[in-house]
PDB file of C-alpha atoms and ligand atoms in Angstrom:
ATOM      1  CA  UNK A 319       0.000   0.000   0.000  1.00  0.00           C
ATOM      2  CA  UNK A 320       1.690   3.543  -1.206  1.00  0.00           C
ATOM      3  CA  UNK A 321       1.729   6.443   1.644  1.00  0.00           C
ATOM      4  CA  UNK A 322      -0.416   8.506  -0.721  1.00  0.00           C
ATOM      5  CA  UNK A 323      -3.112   6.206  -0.134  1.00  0.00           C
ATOM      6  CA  UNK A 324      -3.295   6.370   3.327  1.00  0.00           C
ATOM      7  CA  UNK A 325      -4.601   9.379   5.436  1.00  0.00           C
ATOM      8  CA  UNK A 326      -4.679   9.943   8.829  1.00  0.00           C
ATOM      9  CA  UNK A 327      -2.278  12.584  10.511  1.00  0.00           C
ATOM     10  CA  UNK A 328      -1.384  12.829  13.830  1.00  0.00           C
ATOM     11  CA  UNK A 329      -4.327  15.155  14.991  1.00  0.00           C
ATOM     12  CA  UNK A 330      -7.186  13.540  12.603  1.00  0.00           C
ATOM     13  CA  UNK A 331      -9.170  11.364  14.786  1.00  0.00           C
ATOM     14  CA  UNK A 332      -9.550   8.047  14.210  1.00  0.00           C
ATOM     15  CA  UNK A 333     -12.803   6.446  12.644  1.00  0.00           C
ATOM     16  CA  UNK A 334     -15.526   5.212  15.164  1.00  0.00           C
ATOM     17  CA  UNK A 335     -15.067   1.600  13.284  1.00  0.00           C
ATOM     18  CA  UNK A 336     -11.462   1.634  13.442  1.00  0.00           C
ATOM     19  CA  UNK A 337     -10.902  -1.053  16.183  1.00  0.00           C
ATOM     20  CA  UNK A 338     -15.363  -2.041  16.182  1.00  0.00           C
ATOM     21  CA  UNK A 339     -16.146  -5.064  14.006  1.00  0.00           C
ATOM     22  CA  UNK A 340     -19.736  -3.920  14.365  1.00  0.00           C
ATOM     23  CA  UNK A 341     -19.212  -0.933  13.061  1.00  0.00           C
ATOM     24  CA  UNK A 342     -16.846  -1.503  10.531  1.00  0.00           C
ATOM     25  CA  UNK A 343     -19.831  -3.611   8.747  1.00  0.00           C
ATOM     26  CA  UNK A 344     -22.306  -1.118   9.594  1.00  0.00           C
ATOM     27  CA  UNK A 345     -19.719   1.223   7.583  1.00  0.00           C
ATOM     28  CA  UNK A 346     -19.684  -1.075   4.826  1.00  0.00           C
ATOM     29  CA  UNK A 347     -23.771  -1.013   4.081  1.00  0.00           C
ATOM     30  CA  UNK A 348     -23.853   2.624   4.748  1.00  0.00           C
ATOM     31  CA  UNK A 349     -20.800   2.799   2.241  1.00  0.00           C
ATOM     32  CA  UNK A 350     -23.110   0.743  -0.407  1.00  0.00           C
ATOM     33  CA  UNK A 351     -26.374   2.539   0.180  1.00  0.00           C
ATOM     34  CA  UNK A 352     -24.582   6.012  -0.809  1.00  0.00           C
ATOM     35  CA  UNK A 353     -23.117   4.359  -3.980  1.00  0.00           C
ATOM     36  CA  UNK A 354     -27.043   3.643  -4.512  1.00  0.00           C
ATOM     37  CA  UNK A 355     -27.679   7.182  -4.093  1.00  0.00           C
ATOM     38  CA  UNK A 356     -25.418   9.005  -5.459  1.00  0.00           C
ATOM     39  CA  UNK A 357     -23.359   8.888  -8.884  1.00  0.00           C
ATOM     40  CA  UNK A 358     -20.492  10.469  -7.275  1.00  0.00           C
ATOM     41  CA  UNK A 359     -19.613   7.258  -5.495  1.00  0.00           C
ATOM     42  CA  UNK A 360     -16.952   4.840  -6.440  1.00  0.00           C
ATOM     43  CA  UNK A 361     -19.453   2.381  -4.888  1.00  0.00           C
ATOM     44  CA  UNK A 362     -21.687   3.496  -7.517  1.00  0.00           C
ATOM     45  CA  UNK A 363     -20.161   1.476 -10.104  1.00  0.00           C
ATOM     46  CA  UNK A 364     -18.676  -1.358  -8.744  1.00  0.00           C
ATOM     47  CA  UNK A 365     -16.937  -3.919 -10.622  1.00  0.00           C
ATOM     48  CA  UNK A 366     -18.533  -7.481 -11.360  1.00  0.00           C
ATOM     49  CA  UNK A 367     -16.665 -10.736 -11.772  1.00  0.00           C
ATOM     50  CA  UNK A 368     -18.239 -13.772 -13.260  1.00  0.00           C
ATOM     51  CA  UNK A 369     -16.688 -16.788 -14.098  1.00  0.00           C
ATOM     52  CA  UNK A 370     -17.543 -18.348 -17.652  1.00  0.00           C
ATOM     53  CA  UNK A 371     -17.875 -21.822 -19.352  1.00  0.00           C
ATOM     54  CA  UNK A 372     -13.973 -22.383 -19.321  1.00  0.00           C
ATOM     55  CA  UNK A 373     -13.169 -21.528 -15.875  1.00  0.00           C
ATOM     56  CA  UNK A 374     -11.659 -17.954 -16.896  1.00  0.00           C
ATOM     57  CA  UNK A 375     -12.214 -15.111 -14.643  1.00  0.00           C
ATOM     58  CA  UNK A 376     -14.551 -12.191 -15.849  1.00  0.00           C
ATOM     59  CA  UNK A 377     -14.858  -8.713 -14.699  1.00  0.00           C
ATOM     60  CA  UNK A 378     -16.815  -4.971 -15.925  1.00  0.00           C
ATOM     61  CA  UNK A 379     -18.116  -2.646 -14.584  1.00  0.00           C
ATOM     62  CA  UNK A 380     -22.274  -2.241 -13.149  1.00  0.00           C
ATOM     63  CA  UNK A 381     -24.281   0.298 -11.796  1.00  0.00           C
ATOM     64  CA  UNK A 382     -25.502  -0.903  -8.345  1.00  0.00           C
ATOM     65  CA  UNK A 383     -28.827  -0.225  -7.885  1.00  0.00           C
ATOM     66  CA  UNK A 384     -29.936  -1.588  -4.288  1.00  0.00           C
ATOM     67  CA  UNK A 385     -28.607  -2.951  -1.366  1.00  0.00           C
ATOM     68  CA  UNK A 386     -30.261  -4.307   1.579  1.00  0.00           C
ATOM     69  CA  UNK A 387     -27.995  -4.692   4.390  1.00  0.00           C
ATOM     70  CA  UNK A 388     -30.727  -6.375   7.035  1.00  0.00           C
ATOM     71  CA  UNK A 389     -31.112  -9.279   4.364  1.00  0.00           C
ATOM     72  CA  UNK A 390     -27.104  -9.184   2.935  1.00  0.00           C
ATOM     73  CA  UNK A 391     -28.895  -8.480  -0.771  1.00  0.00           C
ATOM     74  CA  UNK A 392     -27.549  -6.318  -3.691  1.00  0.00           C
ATOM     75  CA  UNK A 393     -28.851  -5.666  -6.665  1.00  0.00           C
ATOM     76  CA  UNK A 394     -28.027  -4.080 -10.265  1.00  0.00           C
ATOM     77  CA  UNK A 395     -29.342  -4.660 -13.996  1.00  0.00           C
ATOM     78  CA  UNK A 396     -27.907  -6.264 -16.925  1.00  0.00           C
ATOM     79  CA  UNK A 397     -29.423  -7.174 -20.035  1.00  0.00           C
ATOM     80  CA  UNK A 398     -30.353 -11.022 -20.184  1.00  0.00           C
ATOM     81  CA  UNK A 399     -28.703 -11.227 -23.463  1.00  0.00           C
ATOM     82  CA  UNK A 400     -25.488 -10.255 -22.239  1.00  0.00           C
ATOM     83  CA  UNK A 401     -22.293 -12.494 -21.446  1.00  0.00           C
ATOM     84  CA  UNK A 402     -22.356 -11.307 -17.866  1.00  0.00           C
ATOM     85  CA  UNK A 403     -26.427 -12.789 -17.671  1.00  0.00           C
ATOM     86  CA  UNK A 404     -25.234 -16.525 -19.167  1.00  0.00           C
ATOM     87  CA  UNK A 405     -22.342 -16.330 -17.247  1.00  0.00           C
ATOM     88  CA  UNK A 406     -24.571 -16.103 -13.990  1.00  0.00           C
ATOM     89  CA  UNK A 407     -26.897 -18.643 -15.223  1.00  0.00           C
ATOM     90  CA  UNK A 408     -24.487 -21.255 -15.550  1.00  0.00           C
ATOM     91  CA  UNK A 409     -22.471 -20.426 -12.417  1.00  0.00           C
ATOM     92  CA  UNK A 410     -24.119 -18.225  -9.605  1.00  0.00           C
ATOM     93  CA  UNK A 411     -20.838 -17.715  -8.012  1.00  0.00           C
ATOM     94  CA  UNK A 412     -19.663 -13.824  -8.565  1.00  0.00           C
ATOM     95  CA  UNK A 413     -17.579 -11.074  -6.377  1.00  0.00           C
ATOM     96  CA  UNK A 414     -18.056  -7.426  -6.430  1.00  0.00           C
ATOM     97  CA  UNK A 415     -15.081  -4.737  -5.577  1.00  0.00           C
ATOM     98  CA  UNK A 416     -14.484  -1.144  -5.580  1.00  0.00           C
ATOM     99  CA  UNK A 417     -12.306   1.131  -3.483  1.00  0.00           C
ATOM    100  CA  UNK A 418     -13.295   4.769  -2.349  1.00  0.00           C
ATOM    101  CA  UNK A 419     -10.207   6.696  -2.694  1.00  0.00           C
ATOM    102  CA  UNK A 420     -11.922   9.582  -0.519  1.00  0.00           C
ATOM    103  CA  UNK A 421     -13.169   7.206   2.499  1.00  0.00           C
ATOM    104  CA  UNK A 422      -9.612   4.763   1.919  1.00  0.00           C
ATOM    105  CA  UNK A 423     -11.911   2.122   2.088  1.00  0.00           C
ATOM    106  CA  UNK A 424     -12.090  -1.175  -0.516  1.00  0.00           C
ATOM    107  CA  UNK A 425     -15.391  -3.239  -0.469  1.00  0.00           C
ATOM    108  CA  UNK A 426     -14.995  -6.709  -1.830  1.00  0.00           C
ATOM    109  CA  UNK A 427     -18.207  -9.095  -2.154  1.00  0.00           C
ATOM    110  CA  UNK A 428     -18.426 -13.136  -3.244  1.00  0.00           C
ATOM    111  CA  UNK A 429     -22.022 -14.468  -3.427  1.00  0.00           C
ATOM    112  CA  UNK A 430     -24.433 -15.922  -5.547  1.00  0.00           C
ATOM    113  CA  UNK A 431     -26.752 -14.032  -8.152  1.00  0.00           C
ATOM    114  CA  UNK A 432     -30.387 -15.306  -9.022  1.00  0.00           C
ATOM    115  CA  UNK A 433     -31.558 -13.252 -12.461  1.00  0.00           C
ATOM    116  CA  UNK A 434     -34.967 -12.028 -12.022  1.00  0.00           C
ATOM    117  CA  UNK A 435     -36.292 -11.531 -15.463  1.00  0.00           C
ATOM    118  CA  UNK A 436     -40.240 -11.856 -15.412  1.00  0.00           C
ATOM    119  CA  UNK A 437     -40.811 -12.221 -11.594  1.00  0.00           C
ATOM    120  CA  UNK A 438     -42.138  -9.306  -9.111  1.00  0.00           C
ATOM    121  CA  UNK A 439     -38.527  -8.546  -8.710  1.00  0.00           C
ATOM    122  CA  UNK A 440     -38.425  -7.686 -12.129  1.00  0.00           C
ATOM    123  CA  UNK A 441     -41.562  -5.611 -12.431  1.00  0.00           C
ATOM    124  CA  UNK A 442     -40.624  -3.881  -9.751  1.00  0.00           C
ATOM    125  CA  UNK A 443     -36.944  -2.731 -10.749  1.00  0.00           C
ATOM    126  CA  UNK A 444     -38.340  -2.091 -14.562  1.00  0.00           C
ATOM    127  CA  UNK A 445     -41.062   0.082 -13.148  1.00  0.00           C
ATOM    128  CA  UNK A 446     -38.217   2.103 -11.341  1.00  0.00           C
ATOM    129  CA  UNK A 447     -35.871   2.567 -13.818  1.00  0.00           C
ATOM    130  CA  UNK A 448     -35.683   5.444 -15.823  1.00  0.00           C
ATOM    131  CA  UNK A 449     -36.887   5.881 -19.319  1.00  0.00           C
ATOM    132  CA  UNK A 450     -33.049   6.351 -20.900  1.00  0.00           C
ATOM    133  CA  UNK A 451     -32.124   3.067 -19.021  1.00  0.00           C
ATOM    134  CA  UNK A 452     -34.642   1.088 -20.561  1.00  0.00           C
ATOM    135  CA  UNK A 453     -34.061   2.089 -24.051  1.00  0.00           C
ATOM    136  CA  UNK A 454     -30.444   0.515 -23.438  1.00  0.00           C
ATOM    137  CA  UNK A 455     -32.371  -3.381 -23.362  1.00  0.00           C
ATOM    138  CA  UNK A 456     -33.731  -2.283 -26.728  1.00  0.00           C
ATOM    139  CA  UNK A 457     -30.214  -2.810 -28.497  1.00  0.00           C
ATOM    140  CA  UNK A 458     -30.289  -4.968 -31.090  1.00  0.00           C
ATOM    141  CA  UNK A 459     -28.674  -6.534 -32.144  1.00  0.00           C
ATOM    142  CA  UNK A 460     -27.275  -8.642 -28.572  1.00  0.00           C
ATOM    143  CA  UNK A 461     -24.616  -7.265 -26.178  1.00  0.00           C
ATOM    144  CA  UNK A 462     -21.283  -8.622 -27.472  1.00  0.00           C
ATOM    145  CA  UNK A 463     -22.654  -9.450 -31.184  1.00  0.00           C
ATOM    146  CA  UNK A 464     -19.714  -8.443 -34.021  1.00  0.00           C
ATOM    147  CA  UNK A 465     -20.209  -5.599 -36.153  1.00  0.00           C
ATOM    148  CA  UNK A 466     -18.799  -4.296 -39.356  1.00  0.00           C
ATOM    149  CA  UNK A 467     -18.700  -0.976 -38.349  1.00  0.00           C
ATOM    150  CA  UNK A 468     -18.556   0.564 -34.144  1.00  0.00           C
ATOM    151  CA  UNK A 469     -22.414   1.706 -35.095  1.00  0.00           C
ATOM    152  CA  UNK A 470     -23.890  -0.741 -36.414  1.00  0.00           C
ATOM    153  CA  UNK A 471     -26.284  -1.313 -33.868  1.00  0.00           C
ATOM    154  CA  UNK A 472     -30.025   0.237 -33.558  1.00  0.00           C
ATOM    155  CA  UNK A 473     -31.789   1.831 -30.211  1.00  0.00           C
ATOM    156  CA  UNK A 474     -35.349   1.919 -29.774  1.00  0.00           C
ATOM    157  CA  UNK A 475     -36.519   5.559 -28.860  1.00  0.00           C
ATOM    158  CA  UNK A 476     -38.617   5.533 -25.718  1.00  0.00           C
ATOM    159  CA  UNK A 477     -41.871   4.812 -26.672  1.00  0.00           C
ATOM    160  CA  UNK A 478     -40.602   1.887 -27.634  1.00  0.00           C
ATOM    161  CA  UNK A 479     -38.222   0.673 -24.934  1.00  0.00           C
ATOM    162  CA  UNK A 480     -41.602  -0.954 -22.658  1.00  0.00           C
ATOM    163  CA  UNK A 481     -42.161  -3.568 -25.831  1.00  0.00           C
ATOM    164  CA  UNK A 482     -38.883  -3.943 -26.985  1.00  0.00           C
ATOM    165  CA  UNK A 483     -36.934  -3.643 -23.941  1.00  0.00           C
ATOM    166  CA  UNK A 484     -39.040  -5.413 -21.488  1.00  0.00           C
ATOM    167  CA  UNK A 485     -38.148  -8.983 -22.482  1.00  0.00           C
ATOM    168  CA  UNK A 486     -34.556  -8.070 -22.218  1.00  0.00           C
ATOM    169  CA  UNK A 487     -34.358  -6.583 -19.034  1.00  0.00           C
ATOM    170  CA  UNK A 488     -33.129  -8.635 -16.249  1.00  0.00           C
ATOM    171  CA  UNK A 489     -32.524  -7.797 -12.203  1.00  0.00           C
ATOM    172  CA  UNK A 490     -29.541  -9.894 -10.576  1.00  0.00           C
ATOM    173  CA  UNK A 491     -29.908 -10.250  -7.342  1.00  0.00           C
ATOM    174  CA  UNK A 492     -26.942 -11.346  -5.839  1.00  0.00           C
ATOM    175  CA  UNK A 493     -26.933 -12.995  -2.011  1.00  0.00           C
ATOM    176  CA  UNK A 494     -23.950 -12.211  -0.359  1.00  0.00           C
ATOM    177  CA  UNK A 495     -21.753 -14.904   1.546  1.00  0.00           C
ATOM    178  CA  UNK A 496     -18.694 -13.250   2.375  1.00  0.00           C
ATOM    179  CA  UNK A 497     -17.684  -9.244   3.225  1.00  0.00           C
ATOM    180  CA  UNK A 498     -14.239  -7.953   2.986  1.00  0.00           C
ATOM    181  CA  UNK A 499     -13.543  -4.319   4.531  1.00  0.00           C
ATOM    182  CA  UNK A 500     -10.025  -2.230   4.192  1.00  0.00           C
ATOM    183  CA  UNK A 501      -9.386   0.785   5.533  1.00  0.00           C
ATOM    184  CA  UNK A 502      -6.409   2.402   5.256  1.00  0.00           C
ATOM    185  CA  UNK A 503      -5.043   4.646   7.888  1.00  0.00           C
ATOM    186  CA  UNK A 504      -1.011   5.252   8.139  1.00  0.00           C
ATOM    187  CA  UNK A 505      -1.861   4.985  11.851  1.00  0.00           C
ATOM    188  CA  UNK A 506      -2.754   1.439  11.035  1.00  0.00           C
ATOM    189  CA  UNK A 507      -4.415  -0.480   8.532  1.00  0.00           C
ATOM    190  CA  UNK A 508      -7.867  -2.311   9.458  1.00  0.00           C
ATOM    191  CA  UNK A 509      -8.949  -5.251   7.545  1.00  0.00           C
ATOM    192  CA  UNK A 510     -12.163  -7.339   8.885  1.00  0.00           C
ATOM    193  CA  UNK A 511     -14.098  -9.985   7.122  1.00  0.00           C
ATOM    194  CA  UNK A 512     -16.987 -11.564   7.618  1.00  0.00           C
ATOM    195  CA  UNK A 513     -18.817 -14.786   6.436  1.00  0.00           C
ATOM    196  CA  UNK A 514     -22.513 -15.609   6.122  1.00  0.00           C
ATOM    197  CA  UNK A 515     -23.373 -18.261   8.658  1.00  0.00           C
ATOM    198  CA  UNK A 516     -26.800 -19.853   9.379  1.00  0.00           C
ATOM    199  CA  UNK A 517     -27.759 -17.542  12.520  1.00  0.00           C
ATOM    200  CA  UNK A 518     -26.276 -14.315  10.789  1.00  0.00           C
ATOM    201  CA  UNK A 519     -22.678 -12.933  10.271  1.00  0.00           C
ATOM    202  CA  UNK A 520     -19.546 -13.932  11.946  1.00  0.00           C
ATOM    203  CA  UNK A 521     -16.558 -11.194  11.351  1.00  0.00           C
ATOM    204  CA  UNK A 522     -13.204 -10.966  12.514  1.00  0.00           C
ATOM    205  CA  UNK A 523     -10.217  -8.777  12.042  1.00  0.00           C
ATOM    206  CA  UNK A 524      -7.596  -9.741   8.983  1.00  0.00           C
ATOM    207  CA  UNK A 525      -3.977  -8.667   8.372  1.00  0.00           C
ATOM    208  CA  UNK A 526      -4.169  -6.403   5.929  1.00  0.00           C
TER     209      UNK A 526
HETATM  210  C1  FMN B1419     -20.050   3.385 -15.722  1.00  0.00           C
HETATM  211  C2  FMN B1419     -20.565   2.094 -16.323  1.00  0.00           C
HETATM  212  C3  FMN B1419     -21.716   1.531 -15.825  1.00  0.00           C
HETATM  213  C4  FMN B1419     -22.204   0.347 -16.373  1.00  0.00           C
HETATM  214  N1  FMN B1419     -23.332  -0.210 -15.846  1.00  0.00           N
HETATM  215  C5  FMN B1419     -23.778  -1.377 -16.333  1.00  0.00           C
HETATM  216  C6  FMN B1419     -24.893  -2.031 -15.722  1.00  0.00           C
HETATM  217  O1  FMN B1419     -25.469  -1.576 -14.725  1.00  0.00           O
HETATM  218  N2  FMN B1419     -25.312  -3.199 -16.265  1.00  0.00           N
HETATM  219  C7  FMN B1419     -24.692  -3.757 -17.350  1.00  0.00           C
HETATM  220  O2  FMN B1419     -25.138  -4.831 -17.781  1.00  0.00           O
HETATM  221  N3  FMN B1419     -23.630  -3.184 -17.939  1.00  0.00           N
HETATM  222  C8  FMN B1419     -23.154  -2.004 -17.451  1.00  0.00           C
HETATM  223  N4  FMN B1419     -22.059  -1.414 -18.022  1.00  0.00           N
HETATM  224  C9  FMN B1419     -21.417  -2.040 -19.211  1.00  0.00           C
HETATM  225  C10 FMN B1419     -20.580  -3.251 -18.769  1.00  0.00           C
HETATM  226  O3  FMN B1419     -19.474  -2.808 -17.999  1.00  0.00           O
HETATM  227  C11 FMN B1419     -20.116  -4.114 -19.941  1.00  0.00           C
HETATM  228  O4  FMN B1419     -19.270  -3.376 -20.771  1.00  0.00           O
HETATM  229  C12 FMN B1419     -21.260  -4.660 -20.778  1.00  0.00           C
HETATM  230  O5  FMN B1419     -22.432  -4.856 -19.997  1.00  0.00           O
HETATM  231  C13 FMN B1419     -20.876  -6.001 -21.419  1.00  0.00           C
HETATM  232  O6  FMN B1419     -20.518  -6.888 -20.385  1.00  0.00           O
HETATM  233  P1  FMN B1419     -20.630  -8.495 -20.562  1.00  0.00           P
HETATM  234  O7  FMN B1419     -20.203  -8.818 -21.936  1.00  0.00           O
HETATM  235  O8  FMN B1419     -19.723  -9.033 -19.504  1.00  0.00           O
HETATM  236  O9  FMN B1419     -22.063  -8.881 -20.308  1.00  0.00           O
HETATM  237  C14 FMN B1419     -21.531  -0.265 -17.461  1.00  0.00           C
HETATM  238  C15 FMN B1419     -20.344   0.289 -17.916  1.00  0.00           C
HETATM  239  C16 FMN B1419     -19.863   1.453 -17.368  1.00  0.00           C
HETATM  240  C17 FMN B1419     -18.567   2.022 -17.884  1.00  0.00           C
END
């Protein structure tokens, strides 16, 4: 870890989750429910990692659009088209990251993903998403398809997007199992982990 990556001077006061395990998760979901929020946030646009059919590692990035820290959920969109969708289909297994160079802090997910696609989950997020989102499940053709030239590709204009963007549009919901917070402070580092367990979460403190 480089010094310019750490803050902390002498007189700064130390965070109230520094050396509390309860708190340092509490940080973490209050972390991930102002990347919701607000754009601004690194944890905003978290990066994804799949795994696909040959065992390779996979990773872009997503807009997160929910988190729910009472039930361990997150959530963004993806288009069910889409590598990222098949990739979750056929392996549920997937880790999220990003690091908040204002709050020193790293967030690092692994869980499992279901893909809501024509559940209540589904209606739902559709019905909250805004119209120049939906459009974007209107491509055609498919994420990832070759073209001749870089626009080659049509985009349904709004009015469309609820006929021709509906059956693309899928919600991932993805379960977490394990949490991994870093902080880093010059004063001292702070690493804690937890894992999902049957009664709830059990954390403890890592080397960093
Ligand atoms: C800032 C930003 C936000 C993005 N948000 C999403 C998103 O929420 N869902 C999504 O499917 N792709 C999103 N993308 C595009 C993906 O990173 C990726 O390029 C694309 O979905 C193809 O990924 P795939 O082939 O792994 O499915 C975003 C890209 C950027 C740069």
């Amino acid at each position: 870890m480089r010094q310019d990556d750490e803050r902390g001077g002498p007189s700064a006061p130390l965070p109230p989750f520094h050396d509390d395990l309860v708190a340092a998760q509490a940080e973490l979901w209050r972390l991930l429910a102002d990347g919701v929020a607000h754009g601004r946030s690194p944890f905003h646009t978290p990066s994804l990692a799949t795994v696909d059919g040959q065992g390779r590692p996979r990773a872009r990035t997503v807009v997160l659009r929910m988190v729910d820290a009472e039930a361990g959920l997150l959530r963004f969109h993806c288009d069910r088209r889409s590598d990222k969708a098949a990739e979750l289909a056929r392996h549920a297994s997937c880790a999220l990251h990003a690091y908040d160079r204002q709050a020193k802090v790293q967030i690092r997910i692994e869980g499992r993903a279901s893909l809501h696609t024509f559940d209540a989950t589904a209606e739902a997020a559709w019905a909250g998403s805004r119209a120049m989102s939906r459009v974007c499940y209107g491509i055609d053709p498919r994420p990832g398809t070759g073209l001749a030239a870089g626009g080659a590709y049509a985009v349904p204009d709004e009015a469309e997007a609820p006929t021709v963007g509906r059956p693309n549009f899928c919600a991932v919901a993805v379960e977490a199992e394990a949490l991994d917070f870093l902080y880093l402070d010059r004063r001292g580092h702070r690493r804690a982990a937890w894992r999902r367990e049957r009664d709830g979460w059990t954390g403890t403190w890592l080397v960093p």
